[in-house]
XYZ file of C-alpha atoms in Angstrom:
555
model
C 35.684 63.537 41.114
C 35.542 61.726 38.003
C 37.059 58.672 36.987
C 39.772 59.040 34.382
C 37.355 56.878 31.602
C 34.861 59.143 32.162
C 37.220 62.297 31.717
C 38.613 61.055 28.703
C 34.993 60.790 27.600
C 34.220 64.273 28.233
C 37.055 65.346 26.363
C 36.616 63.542 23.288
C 32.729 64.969 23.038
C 33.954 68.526 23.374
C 36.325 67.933 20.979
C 33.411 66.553 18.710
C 31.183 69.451 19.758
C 33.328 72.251 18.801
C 34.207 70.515 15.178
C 30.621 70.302 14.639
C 29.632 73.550 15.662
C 32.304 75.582 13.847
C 31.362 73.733 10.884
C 27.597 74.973 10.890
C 27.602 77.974 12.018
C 30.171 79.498 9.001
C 27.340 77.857 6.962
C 23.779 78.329 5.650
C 22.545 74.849 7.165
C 23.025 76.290 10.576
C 19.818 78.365 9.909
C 18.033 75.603 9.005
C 19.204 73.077 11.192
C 16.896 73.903 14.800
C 13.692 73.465 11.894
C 14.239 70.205 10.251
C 11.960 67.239 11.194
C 14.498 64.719 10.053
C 16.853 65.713 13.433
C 17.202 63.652 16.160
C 16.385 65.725 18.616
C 12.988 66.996 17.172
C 11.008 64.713 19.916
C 12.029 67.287 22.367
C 10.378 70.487 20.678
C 7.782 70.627 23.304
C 10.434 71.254 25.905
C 11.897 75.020 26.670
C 15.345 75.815 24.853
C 17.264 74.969 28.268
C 15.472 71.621 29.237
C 16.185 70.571 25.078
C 19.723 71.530 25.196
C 20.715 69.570 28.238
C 18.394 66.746 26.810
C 20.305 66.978 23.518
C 23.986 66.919 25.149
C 23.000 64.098 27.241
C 21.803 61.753 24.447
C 25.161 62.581 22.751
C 27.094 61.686 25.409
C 26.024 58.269 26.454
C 25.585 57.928 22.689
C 29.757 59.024 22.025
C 28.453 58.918 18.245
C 28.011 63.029 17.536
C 29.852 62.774 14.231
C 27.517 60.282 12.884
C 24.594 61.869 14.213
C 25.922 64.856 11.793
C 26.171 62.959 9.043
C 22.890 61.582 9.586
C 21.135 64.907 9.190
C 23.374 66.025 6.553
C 21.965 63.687 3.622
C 18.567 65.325 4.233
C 19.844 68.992 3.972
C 21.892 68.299 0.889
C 20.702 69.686 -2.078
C 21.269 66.762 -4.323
C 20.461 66.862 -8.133
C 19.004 64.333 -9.817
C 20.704 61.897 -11.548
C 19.232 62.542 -14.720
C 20.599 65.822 -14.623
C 24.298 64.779 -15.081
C 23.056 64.265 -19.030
C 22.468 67.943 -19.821
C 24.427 70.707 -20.343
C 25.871 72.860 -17.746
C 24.267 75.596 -18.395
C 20.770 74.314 -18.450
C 20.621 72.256 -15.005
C 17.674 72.621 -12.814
C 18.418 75.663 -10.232
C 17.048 74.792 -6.408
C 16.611 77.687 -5.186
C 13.695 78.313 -2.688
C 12.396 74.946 -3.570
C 13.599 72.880 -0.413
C 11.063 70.783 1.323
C 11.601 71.927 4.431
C 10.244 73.720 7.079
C 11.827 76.655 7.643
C 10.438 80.200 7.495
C 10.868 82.235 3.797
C 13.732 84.351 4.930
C 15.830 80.981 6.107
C 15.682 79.276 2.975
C 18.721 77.235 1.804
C 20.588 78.901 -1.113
C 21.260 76.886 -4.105
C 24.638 75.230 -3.138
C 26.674 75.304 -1.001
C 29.072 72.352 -1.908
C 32.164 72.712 0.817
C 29.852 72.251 3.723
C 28.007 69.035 2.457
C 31.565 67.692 1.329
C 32.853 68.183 5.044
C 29.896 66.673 6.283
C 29.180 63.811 4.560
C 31.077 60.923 3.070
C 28.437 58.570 1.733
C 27.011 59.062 -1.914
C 23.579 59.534 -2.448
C 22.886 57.289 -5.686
C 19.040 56.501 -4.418
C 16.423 59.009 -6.050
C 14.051 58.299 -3.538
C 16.206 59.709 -0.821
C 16.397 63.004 -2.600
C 14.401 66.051 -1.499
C 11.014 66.428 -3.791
C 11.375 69.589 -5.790
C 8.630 72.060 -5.344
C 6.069 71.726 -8.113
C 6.686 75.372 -10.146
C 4.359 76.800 -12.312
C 5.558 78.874 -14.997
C 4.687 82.528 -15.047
C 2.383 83.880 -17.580
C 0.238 86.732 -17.553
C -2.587 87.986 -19.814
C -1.331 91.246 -22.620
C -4.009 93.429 -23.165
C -4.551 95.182 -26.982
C -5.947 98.778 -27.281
C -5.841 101.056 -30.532
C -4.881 104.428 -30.138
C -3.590 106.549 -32.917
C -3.294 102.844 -35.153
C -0.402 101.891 -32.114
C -0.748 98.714 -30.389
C -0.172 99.534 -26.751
C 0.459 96.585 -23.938
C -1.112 96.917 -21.186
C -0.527 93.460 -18.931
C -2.470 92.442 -16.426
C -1.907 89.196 -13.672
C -5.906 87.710 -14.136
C -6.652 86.453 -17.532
C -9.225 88.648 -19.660
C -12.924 88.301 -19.018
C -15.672 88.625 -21.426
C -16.893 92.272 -21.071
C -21.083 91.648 -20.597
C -21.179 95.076 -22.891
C -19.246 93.685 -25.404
C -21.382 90.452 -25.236
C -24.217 92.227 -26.368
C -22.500 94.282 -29.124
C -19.494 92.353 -30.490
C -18.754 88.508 -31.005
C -15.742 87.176 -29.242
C -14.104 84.301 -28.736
C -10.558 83.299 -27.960
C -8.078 80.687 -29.776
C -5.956 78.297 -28.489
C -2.980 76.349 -29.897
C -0.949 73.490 -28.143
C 0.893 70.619 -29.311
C 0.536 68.184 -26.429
C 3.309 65.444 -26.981
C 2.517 62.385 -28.136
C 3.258 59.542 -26.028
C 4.617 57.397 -28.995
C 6.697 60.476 -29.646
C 7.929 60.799 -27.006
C 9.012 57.431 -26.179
C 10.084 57.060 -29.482
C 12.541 60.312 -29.059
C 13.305 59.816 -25.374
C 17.069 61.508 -25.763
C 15.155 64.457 -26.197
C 13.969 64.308 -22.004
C 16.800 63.513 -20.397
C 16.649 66.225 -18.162
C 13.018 65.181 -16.839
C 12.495 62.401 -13.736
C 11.021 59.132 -15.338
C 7.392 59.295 -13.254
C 6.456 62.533 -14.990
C 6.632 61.069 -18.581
C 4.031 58.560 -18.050
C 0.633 59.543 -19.581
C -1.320 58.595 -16.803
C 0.604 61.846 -15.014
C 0.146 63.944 -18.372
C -2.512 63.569 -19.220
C -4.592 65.528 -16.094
C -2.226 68.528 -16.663
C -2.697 68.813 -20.220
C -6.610 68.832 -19.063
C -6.014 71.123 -16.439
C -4.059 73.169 -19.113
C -7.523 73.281 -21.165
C -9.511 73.615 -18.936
C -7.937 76.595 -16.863
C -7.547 78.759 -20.239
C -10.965 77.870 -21.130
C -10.143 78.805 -24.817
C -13.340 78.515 -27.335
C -11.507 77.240 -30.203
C -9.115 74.836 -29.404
C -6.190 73.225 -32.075
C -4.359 70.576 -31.022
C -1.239 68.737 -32.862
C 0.275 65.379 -32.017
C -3.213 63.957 -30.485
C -3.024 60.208 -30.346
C -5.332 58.348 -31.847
C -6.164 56.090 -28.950
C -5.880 58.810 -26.137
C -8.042 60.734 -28.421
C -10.525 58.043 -28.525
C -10.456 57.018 -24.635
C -10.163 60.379 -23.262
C -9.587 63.392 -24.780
C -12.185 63.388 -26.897
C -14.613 62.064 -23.839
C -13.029 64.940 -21.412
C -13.683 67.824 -24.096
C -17.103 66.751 -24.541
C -17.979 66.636 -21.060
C -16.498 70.216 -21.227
C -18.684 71.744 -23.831
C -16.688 71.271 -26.846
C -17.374 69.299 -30.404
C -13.798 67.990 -31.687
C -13.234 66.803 -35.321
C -9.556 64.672 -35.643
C -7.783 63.849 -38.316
C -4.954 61.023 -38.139
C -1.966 61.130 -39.914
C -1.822 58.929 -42.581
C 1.341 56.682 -41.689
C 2.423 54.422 -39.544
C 2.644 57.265 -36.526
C -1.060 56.860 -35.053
C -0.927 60.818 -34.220
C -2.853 63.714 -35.388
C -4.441 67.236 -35.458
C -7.663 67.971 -33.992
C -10.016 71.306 -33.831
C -12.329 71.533 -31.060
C -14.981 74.496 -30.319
C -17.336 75.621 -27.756
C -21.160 74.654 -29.325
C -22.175 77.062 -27.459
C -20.948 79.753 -29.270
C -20.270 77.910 -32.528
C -21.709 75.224 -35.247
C -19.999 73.536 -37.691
C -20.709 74.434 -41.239
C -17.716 72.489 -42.948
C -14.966 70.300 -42.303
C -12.387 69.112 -44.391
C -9.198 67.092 -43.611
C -5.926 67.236 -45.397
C -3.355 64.978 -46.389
C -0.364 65.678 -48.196
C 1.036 62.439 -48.517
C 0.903 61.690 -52.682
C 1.720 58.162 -53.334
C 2.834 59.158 -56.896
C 5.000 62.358 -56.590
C 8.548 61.537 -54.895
C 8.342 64.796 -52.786
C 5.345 64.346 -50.465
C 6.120 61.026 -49.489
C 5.745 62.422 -45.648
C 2.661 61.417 -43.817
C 1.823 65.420 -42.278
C -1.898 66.492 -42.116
C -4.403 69.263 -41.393
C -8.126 70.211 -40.743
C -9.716 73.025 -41.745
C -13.215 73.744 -40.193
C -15.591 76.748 -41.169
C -17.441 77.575 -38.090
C -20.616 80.155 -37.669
C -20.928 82.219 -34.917
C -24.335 81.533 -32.607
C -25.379 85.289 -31.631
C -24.499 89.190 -32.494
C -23.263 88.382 -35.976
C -25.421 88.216 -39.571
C -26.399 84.910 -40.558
C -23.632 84.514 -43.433
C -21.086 85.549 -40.863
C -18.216 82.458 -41.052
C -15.024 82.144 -39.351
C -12.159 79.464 -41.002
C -9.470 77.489 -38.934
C -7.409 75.695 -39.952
C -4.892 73.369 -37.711
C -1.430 71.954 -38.952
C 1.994 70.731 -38.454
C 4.203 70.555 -40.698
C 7.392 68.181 -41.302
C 10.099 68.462 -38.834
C 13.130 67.574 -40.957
C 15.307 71.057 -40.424
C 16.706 70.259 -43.966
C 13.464 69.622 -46.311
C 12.068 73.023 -46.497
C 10.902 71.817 -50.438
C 8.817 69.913 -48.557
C 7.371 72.376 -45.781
C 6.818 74.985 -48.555
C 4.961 71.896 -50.477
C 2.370 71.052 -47.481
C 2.035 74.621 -46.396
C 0.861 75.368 -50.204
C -1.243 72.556 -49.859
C -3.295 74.017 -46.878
C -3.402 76.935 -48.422
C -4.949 75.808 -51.159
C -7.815 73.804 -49.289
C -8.036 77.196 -46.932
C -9.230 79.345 -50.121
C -11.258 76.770 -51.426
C -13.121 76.268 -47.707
C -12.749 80.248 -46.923
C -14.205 81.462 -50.298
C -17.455 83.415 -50.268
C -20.126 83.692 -53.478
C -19.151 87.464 -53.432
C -15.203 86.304 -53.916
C -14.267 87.692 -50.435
C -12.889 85.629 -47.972
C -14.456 85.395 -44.598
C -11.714 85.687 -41.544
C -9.467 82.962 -41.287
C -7.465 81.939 -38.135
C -4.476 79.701 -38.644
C -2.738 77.612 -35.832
C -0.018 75.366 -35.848
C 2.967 74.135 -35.588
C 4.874 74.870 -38.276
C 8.546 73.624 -37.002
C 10.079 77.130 -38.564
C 11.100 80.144 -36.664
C 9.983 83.640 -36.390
C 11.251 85.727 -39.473
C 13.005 82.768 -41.543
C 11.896 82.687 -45.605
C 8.492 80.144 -44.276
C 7.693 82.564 -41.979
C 7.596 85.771 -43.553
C 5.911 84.115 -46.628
C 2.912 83.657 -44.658
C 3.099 86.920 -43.257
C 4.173 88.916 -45.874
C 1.907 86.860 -48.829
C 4.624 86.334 -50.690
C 8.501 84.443 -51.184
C 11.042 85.031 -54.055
C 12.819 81.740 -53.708
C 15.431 81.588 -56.417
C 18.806 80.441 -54.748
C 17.473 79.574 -51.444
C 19.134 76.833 -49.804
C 16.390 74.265 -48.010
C 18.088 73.749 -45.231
C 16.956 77.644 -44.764
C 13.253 77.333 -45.633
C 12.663 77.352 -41.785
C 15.503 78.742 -39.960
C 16.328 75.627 -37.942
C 19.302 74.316 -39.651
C 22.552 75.666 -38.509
C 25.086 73.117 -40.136
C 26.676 73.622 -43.268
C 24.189 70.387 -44.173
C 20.607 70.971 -46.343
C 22.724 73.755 -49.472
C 21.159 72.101 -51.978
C 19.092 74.909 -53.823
C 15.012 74.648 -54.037
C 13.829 73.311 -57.714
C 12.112 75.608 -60.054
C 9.075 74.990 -59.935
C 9.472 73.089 -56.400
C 6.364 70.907 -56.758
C 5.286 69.388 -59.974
C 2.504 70.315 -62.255
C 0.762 66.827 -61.760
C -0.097 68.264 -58.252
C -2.658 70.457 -59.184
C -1.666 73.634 -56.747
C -0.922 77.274 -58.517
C 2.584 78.869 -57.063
C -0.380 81.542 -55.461
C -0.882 78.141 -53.617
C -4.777 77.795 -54.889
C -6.175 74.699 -56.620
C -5.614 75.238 -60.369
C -9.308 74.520 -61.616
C -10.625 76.962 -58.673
C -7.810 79.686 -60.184
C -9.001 79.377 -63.620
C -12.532 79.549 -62.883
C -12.028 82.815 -60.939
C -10.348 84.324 -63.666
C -13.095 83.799 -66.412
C -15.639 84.921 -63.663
C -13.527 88.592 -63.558
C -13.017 88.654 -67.083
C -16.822 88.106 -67.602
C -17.844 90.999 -64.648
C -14.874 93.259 -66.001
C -15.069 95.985 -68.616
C -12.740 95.971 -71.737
C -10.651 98.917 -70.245
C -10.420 96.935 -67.182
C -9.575 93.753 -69.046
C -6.479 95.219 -70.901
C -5.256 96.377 -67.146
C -6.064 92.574 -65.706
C -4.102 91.327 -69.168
C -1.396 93.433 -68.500
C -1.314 91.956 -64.796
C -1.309 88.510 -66.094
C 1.263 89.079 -67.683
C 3.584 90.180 -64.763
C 1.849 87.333 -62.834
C 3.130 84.914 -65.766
C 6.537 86.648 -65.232
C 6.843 86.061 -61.721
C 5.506 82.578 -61.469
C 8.791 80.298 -61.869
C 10.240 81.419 -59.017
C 7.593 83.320 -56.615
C 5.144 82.071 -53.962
C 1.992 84.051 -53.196
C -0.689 83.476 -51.418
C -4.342 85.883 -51.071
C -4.021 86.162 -47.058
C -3.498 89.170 -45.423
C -1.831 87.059 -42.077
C -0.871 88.855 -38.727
C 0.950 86.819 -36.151
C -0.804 86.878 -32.357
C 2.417 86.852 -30.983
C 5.652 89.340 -31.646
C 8.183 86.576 -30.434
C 10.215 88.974 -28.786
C 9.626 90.471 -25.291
C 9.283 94.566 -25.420
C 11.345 95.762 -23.235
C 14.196 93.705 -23.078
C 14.210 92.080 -27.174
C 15.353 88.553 -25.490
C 13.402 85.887 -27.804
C 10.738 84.018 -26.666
C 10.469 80.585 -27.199
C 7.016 78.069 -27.391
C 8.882 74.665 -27.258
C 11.795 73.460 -25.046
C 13.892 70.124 -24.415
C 17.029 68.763 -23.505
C 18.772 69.990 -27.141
C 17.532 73.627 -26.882
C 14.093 75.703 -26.532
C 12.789 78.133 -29.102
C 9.422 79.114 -31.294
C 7.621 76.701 -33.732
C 4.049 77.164 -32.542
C 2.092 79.752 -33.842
C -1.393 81.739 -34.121
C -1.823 83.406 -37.407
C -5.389 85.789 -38.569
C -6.843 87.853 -41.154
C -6.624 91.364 -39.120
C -9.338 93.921 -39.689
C -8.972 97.021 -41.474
C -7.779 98.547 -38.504
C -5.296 96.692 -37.213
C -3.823 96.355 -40.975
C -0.569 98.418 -41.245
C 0.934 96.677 -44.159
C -0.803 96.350 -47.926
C -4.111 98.159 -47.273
C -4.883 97.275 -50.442
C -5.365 94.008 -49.151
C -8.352 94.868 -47.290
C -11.372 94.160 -50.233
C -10.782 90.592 -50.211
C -11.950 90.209 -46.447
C -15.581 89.769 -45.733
C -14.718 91.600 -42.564
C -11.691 90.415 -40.437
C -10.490 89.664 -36.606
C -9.188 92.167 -34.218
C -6.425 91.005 -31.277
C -7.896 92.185 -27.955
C -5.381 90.330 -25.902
C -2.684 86.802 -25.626
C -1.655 84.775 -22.638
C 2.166 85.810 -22.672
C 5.119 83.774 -23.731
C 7.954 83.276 -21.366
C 12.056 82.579 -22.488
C 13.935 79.989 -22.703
C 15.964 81.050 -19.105
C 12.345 81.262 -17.596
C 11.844 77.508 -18.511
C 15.212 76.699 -17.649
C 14.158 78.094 -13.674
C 11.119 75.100 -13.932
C 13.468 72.524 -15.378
C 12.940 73.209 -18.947
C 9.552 71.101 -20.879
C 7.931 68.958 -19.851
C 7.685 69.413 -15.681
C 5.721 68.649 -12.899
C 3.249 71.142 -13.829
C 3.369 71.635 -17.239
C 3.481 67.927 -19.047
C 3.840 68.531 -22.662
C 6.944 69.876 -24.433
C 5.604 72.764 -25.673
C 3.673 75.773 -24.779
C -0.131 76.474 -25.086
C -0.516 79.562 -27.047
C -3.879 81.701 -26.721
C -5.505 85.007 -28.061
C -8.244 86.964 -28.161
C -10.400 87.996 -30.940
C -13.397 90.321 -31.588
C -15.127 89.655 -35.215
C -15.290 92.723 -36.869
C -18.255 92.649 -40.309
């Protein structure tokens, strides 16, 4: 018979027991709870279910502590957010599902909340980030598109490797795939850090970046690379080291302000050599307008094997202002590398040889400095800037783009060519023309002379690598992503080949050949990055995506 003490004991731990045990098993951390290595009783696994059940009552008996014993356990099966996450919107926070760190089978995962148990069971606050449960390091799901021509329709057909070279094709065709990637700055990013509010503090460093970003490269394996926002001293210490030791040459060029960032174009010299390159800066101390310190690089490469030995291929690498409500002055640079493009690109016969032109050009798909480069072309009379680029939404940036929008004294044609080169080409036709041709090319001036206040033209036939929307469901993908939104700015543009032309055919005599798409790494939407915790993460460590195609030179 047992003493009264002793009874009362008894009582009191059923009454604990019960409590406890109603409370887990109406919940999801029941499942969980035999698994976890942060429970007490875990030193008895090795022990049948019997012996460890009789162990376990025991120690909470002489113990008379089973509620805090519960609460104990409970901090390590909450799911906690982190505390930066409190900063972003609602809609955007990081989602934990199936990314516990915890060892129970697939099928017992925790669900993504489940706030009334963890309420019930716990009453301290958990304000220390290193008591929180790591997130599982997601990677975000891309696969490779494949390109095929039938009946002059593209047709996707996607695949979960990447594309390999085809050894058939290697001894046939030249090709070589492009990639484009703005890697974050670090300046810029410590300079803008309201923008990553949503990230933990330890993945921002470089010295965590960095290897990603080289993993990145090094997994895609791309044989053109274009970089944007390269810092100057990473470049130096070791990017341009780690791409070197990879097989690639690089050429940089610096902004020319006080931001020590830049653009650089790196290839394979294996399968390239560098027959130009030329830098450009469209800062102009003496016209008001370009007072922004923006550059690009434009390269001419040649081809190693399977091509004729004039065979060239231009790129050219940029990015353009940010400033949602200057588009007079993203028009202004993108003329500007336009310009320097013909004058690099421009063969003794007067064809162009393919160009391929990466960047990022802080303007969304389809707005008016989009479809110029696309479409060759921009009627720009009453266009607000704050449109130029689709970015601005507020009723700021109505003031109407100038006629002419850049001033004489810079030297650039509205068909965005140098003026000297311009007028040189046009004595060379008039010279190779005859008279009846000459009256047709006077009567085109003329309509050229016509249109030149207020149109933009430009001699490249430009397809996009990328269709910004996903096929079957039209949601819009998106290359760039931070704590104020996610959507595209990055882009791969190229001279197509005859056959893949579908607009202007009579386009196609001013290509020395041109580039056929074979296949793209495909983009993912802004909900997909959202999953992953948005840009950067703790796999992918720059704030936008790398973008990457395939091409086959067609002569």
């Amino acid at each position: 018979m047992l003493s009264r003490p002793l009874q009362r004991l008894g009582r009191d731990w059923a009454a604990h027991w019960n409590l406890a045990q109603r409370l887990f098993q109406n919940g999801q951390t029941y499942k969980c709870w035999k698994w976890t290595e942060y429970c007490s009783w875990a030193w008895c696994s090795h022990l049948n279910s019997q012996e460890s059940l009789v162990s376990w009552k025991l120690s909470l008996f002489w113990n008379r502590q089973p509620h805090n014993h519960i609460q104990k356990c409970s901090i390590h099966l909450s799911p906690a957010n982190m505390k930066s996450e409190g900063d972003e919107p609602t809609s955007k926070r990081r989602r934990y599902s199936e990314d516990r760190d915890i060892s129970c089978s697939p099928d017992e995962q925790l669900s993504t909340t489940f706030p009334n148990e963890t309420s019930l069971l716990s009453n301290e606050p958990q304000h220390e980030e290193e008591s929180l449960p790591k997130p599982r390091a997601d990677v975000i799901k891309r696969s490779w598109e494949y390109f095929c021509q039938q009946s002059k329709k593209m047709k996707i057909l996607e695949e979960d490797k990447q594309i390999s070279q085809d050894n058939k094709d290697l001894q046939e065709k030249f090709d070589f795939t492009v990639m484009s990637y703005n890697i974050l700055s670090q300046d810029l990013l410590e300079d803008n850090s309201h923008l990553y509010k949503h990230c933990r503090h330890q993945i921002l460093s470089w010295n965590y970046r960095f290897p990603n970003i080289l993993s990145d490269i090094k997994q895609l394996d791309a044989d053109v690379l274009c970089l944007q926002e390269v810092q100057e001293d990473h470049y130096g210490a070791e990017i341009k080291p780690s791409l070197e030791a990879l097989g690639y040459h690089c050429e940089y060029k610096m902004r020319t302000g006080r931001k020590p960032d830049g653009c650089a174009i790196c290839f394979k010299t294996s399968k390239f050599s560098l027959l130009s390159s030329n830098p450009v800066e469209f800062f102009r101390r003496n016209i008001p307008l370009l007072d922004r310190d923006n550059v690009g690089l434009v390269v001419l490469l040649q081809p190693r094997f399977h091509c004729k030995a004039t065979a060239a291929i231009c790129v050219a690498n940029t990015h353009l202002l940010y400033n949602p409500r200057r588009g007079d002055i993203k028009l202004t640079q993108l003329a500007m590398l336009l310009a320097e493009i013909t004058n690099l690109a421009i063969q003794e016969d007067g064809r162009f040889c393919p160009l391929v032109l990466c960047g990022d050009f802080n303007s969304v798909p389809h707005s008016p400095l989009y479809n110029f480069l696309r479409e060759g072309k921009l009627n720009y009379e009453g266009l607000p800037i704050g449109k130029v680029s689709g970015q601005e939404q507020s009723h700021k940036g109505k003031r109407i783009l100038s006629i002419p929008i850049w001033p004489q004294s810079l030297g650039i044609s509205q068909d965005c060519m140098y003026e000297e080169q311009q007028k040189q080409r046009e004595k060379e036709r008039e010279r190779e023309e005859t008279k009846e041709t000459t009256l047709e090319a006077s009567e085109e001036i003329m309509i050229v002379a016509q249109r030149l206040p207020t149109y933009l033209h430009h001699s490249f036939q430009l397809s996009s690598a990328y269709s910004h929307y996903l096929s079957d469901s039209g949601v819009p993908e998106v290359t760039t992503c931070h704590s104020r939104g996610a959507v595209t700015v990055d882009y791969i543009f190229y001279s197509a080949a005859r056959d893949d032309m579908s607009q202007q055919p009579e386009a196609e005599h001013i290509f020395d050949g041109g580039l056929k798409l074979l296949g793209r790494l495909s983009l993912v939407t802004e909900k997909d990055l959202w999953l992953v915790n948005g840009l950067p993460n703790e796999t992918s460590s720059s704030d936008h995506l790398p973008l990457l195609a395939k091409f086959r030179l067609e002569e």
